[in-house]
mmCIF file of C-alpha atoms in Angstrom:
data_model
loop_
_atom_site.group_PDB
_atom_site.id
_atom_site.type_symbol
_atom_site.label_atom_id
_atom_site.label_comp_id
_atom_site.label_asym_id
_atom_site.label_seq_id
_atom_site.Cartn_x
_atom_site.Cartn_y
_atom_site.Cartn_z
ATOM 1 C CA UNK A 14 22.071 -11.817 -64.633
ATOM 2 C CA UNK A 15 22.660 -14.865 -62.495
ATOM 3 C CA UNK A 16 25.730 -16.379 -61.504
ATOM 4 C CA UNK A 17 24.552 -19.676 -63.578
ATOM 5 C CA UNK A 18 24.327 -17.830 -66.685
ATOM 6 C CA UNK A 19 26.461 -19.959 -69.000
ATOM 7 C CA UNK A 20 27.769 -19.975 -72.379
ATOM 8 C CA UNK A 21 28.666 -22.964 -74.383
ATOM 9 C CA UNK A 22 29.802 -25.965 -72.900
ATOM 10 C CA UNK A 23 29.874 -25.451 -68.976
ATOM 11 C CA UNK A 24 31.475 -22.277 -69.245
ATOM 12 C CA UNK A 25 30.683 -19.346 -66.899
ATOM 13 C CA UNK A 26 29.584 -15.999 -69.272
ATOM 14 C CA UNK A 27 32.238 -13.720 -68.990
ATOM 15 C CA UNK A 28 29.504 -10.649 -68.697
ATOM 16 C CA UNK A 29 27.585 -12.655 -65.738
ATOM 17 C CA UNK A 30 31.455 -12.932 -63.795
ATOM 18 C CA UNK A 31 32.019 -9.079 -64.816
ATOM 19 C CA UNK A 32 28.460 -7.979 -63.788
ATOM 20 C CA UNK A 33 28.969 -9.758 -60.536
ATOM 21 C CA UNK A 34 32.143 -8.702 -59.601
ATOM 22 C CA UNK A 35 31.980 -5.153 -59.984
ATOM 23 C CA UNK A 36 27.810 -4.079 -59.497
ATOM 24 C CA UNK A 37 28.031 -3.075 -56.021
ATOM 25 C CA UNK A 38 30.511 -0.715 -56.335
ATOM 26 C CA UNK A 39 29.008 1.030 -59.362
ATOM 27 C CA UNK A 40 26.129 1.453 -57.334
ATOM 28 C CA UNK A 41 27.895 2.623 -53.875
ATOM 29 C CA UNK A 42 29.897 4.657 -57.171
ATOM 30 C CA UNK A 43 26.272 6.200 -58.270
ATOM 31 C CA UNK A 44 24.685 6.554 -54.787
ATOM 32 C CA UNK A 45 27.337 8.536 -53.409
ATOM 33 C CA UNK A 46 26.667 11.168 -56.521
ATOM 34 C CA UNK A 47 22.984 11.036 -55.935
ATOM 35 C CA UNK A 48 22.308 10.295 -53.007
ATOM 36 C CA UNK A 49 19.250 8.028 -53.769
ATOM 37 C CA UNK A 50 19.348 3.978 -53.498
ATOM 38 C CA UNK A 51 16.577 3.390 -55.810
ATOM 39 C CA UNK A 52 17.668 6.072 -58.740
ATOM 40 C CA UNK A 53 21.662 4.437 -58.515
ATOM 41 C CA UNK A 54 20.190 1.253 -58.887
ATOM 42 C CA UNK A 55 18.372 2.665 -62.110
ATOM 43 C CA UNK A 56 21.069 4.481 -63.259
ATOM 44 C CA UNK A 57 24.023 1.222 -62.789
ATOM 45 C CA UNK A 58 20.949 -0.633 -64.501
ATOM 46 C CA UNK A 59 21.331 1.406 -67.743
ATOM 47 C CA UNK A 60 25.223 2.064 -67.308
ATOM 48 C CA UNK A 61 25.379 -1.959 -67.545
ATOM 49 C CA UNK A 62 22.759 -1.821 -70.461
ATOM 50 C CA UNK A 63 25.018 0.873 -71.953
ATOM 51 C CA UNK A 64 28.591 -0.881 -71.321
ATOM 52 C CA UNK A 65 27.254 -4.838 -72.338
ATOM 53 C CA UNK A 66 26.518 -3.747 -75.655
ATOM 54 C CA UNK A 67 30.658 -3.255 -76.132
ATOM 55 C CA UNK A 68 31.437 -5.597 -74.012
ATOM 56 C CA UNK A 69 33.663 -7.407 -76.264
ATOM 57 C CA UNK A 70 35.035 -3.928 -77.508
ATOM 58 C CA UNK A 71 36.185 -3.045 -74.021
ATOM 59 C CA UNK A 72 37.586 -6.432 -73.113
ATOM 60 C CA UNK A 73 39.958 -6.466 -76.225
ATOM 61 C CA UNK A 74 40.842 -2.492 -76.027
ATOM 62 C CA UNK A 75 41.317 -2.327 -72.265
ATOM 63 C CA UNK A 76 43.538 -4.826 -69.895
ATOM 64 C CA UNK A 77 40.691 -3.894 -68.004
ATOM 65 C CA UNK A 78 37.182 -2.865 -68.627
ATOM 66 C CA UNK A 79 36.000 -1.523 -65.321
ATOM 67 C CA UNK A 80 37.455 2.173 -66.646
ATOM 68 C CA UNK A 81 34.706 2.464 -68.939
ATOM 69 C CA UNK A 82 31.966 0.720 -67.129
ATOM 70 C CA UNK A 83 32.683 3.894 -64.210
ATOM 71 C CA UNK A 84 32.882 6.503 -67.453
ATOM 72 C CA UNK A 85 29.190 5.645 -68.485
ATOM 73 C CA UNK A 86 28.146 5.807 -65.034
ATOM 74 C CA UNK A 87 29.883 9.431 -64.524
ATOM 75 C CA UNK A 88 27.829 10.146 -67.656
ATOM 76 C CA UNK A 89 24.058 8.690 -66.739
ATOM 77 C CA UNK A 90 24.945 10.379 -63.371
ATOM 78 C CA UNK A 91 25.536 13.519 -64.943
ATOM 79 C CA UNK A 92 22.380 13.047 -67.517
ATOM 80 C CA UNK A 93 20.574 12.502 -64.383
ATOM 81 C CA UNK A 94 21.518 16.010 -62.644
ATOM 82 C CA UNK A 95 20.152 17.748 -66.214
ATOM 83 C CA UNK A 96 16.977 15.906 -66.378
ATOM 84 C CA UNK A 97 16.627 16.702 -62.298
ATOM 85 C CA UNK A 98 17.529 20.028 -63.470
ATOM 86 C CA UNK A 99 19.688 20.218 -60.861
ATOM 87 C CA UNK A 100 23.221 21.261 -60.005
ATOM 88 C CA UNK A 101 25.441 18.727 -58.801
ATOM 89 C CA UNK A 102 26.838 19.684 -55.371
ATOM 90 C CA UNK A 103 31.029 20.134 -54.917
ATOM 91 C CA UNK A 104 32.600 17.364 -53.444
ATOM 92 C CA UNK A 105 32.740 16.940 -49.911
ATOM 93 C CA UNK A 106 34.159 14.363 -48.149
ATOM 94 C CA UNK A 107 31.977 11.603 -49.180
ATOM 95 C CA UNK A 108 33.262 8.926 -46.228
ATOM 96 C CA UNK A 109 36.865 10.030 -47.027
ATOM 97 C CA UNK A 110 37.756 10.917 -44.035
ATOM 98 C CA UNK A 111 36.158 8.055 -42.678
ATOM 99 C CA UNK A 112 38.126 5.465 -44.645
ATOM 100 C CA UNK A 113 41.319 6.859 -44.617
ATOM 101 C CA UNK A 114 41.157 6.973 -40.615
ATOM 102 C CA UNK A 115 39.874 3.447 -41.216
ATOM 103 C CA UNK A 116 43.484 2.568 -43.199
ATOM 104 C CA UNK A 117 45.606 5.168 -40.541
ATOM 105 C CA UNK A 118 44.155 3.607 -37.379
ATOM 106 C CA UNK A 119 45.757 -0.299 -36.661
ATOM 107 C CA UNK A 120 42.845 -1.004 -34.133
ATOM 108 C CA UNK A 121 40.849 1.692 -34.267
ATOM 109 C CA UNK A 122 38.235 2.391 -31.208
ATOM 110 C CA UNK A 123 34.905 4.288 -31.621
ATOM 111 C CA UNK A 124 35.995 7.536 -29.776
ATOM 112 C CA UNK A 125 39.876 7.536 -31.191
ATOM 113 C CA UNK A 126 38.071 7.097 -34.755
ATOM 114 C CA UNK A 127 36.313 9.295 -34.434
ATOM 115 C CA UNK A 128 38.659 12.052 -33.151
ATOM 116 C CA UNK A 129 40.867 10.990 -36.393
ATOM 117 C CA UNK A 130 37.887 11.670 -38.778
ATOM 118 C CA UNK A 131 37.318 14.777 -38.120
ATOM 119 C CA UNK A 132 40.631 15.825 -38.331
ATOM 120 C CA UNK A 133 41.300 14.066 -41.482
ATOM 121 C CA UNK A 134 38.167 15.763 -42.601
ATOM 122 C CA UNK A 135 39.737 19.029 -42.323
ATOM 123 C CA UNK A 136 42.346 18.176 -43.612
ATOM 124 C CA UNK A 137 40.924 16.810 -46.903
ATOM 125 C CA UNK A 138 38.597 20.137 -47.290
ATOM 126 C CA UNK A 139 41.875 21.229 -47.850
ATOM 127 C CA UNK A 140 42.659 19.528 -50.878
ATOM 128 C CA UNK A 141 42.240 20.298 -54.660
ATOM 129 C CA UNK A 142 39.259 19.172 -56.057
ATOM 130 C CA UNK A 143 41.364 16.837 -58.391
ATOM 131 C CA UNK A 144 43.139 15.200 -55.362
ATOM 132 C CA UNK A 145 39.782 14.417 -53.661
ATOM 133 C CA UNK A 146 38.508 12.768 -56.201
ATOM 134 C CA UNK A 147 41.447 10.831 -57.082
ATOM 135 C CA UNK A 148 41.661 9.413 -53.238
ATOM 136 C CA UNK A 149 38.090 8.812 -53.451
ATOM 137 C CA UNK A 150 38.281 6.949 -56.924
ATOM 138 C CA UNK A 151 40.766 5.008 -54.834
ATOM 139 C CA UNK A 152 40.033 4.038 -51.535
ATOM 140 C CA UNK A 153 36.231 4.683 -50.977
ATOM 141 C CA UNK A 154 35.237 3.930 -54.819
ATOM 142 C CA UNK A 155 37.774 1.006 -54.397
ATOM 143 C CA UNK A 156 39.346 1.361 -58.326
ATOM 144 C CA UNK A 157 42.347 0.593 -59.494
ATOM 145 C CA UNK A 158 44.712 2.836 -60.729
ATOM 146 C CA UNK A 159 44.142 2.053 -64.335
ATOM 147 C CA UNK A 160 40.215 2.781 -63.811
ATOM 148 C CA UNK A 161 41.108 5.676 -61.886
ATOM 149 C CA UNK A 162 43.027 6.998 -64.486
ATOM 150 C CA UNK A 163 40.552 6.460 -67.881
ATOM 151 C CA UNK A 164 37.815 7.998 -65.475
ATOM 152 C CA UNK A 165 39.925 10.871 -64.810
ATOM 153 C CA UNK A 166 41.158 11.688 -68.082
ATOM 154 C CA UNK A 167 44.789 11.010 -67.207
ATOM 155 C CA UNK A 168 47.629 9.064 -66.916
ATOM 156 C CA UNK A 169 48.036 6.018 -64.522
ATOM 157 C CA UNK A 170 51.597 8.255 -63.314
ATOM 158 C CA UNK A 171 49.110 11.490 -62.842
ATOM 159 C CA UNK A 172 46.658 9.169 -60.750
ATOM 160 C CA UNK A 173 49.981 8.269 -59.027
ATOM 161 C CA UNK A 174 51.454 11.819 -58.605
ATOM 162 C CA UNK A 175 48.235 13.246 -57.717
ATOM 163 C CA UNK A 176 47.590 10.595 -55.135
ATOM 164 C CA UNK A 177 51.122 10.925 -53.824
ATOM 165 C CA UNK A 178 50.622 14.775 -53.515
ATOM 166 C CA UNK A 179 47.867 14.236 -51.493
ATOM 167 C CA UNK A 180 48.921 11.952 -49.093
ATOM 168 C CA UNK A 181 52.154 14.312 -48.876
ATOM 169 C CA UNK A 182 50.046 17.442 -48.078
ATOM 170 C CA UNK A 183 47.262 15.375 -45.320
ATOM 171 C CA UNK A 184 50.920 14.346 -43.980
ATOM 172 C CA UNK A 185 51.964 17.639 -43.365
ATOM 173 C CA UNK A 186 48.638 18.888 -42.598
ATOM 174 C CA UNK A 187 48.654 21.149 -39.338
ATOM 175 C CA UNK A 188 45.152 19.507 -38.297
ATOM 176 C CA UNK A 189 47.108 16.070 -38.213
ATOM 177 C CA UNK A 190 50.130 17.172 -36.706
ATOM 178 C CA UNK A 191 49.063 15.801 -33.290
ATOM 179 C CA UNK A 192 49.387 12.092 -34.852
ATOM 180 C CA UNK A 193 52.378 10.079 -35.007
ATOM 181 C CA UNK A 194 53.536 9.129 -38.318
ATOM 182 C CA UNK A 195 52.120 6.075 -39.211
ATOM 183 C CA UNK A 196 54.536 2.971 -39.530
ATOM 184 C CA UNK A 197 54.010 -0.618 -40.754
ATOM 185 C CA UNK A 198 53.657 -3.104 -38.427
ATOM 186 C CA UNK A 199 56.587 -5.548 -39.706
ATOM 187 C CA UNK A 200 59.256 -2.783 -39.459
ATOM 188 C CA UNK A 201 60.008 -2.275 -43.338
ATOM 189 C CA UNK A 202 60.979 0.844 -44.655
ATOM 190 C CA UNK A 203 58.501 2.099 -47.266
ATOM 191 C CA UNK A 204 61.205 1.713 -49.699
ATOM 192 C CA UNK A 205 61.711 -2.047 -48.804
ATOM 193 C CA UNK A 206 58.053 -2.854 -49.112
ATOM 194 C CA UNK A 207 57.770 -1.049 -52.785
ATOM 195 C CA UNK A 208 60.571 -3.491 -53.868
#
């Protein structure tokens, strides 16, 4: 699709704006599964096949579609493993530890990123398997809550309490316990910024 794609009378296609908006993370979503550029850019190829032909559907069921666009791809991804006849490996970190030391560090340098990684790596090998993928659904996957949740299989408040219990255990996680709690830079409480 092209971003000129239009429908009626000047009107952007609402697929073409969808399709745009949200193809490079299915495909960072698939590659980080696979591990292959050119088979997650087959794959997101016939997820979007798969999720155009409801389009409408999923635009008047969900406030927002990108839930089930991810659910086909966790399917083709996992059709993929049985036609490879292969097992799909247990999540590891998957740049986890990288991005959240990305978000923890305010100017992060090469060596004091570094240093954080690894230890944030640790720490998240210490997580459930649910957690993991919850934070990874989150901030590597970049989701929203809501998608996080319909891929998961839960609530938006279990995305919420499982993502909350994770950050609580990495907090108290004796491999971080070296690092200062991490404070926002205009002084707020975390209280006064939820408000």
């Amino acid at each position: 699709m092209t971003p000129e794609t239009r429908q009626g009378e000047g009107r952007t296609d609402p697929r073409a704006a969808f399709y745009h908006a949200h193809h490079p993370k299915l495909v960072g979503y698939i590659q980080r599964r696979i591990g292959d550029q050119s088979e997650a850019e087959a794959l997101a190829h016939e997820t979007w096949i798969a999720f155009l032909r409801r389009f409408e559907h999923y635009q008047q069921t969900y406030n927002n579609p990108v839930g089930p666009l991810f659910v086909i791809a966790r399917r083709k991804v996992a059709d993929w493993y049985t036609a490879q006849d292969k097992t799909p490996e247990l999540p590891g970190d998957d740049g986890l530890g990288e991005r959240l030391a990305q978000i923890t560090q305010d100017r992060p340098d090469a060596i004091g990123l570094a240093t954080v990684r690894i230890d944030l790596t640790r720490a998240v090998a210490r997580l459930t398997p649910r957690q993991r993928e919850a934070l990874l659904l989150r901030y590597v996957d970049g989701l929203d809550r809501q998608a996080v949740a319909e891929l998961m299989g839960i609530t938006v408040d279990g995305v919420k309490k499982l993502i909350g219990t994770a950050v609580q255990t990495l907090r108290t996680a004796q491999d971080l316990s070296a690092y200062p709690p991490h404070t926002p830079a205009t002084g707020r409480t975390h209280k006064e910024v939820r408000k």
